[in-house]
């Protein structure tokens, strides 16, 4: 499960920090208009909010110290494929190409993104 999620993370066009540490927005109106009533079992907006927090916390607990190093190496544009060998996939190559482009065109922004991601990763207190 974790390996598949990591592949999803590093092949996505979204920044890793944004996906691992999302800023939740109020989705109540969307929930009520597009989802409410579609399940046989009751599922409230509060259930939805609780579930996404539980899912985030579950994923965070799976991340080891070596995973943190790997994810940060990807964000820096210098992935260490020792743990996860995803380097030959087109979507991963595309993400790395975009990271390199940002690094070249706006090194300050890239540095700030990496520093912010590293700070968020360091808040995860996993002792694996």
mmCIF file of C-alpha atoms in Angstrom, residues 35-48:
data_model
loop_
_atom_site.group_PDB
_atom_site.id
_atom_site.type_symbol
_atom_site.label_atom_id
_atom_site.label_comp_id
_atom_site.label_asym_id
_atom_site.label_seq_id
_atom_site.Cartn_x
_atom_site.Cartn_y
_atom_site.Cartn_z
ATOM 1 C CA UNK A 35 -22.582 13.302 -2.584
ATOM 2 C CA UNK A 36 -25.177 13.339 0.166
ATOM 3 C CA UNK A 37 -27.742 10.582 -0.293
ATOM 4 C CA UNK A 38 -25.613 8.468 -2.626
ATOM 5 C CA UNK A 39 -24.759 5.821 -0.033
ATOM 6 C CA UNK A 40 -26.940 3.136 1.469
ATOM 7 C CA UNK A 41 -25.402 3.754 4.886
ATOM 8 C CA UNK A 42 -25.486 7.163 6.475
ATOM 9 C CA UNK A 43 -22.372 9.247 5.857
ATOM 10 C CA UNK A 44 -22.382 12.818 7.111
ATOM 11 C CA UNK A 45 -20.104 15.710 6.311
ATOM 12 C CA UNK A 46 -18.564 15.241 9.761
ATOM 13 C CA UNK A 47 -17.870 11.596 8.836
ATOM 14 C CA UNK A 48 -16.153 12.860 5.693
#
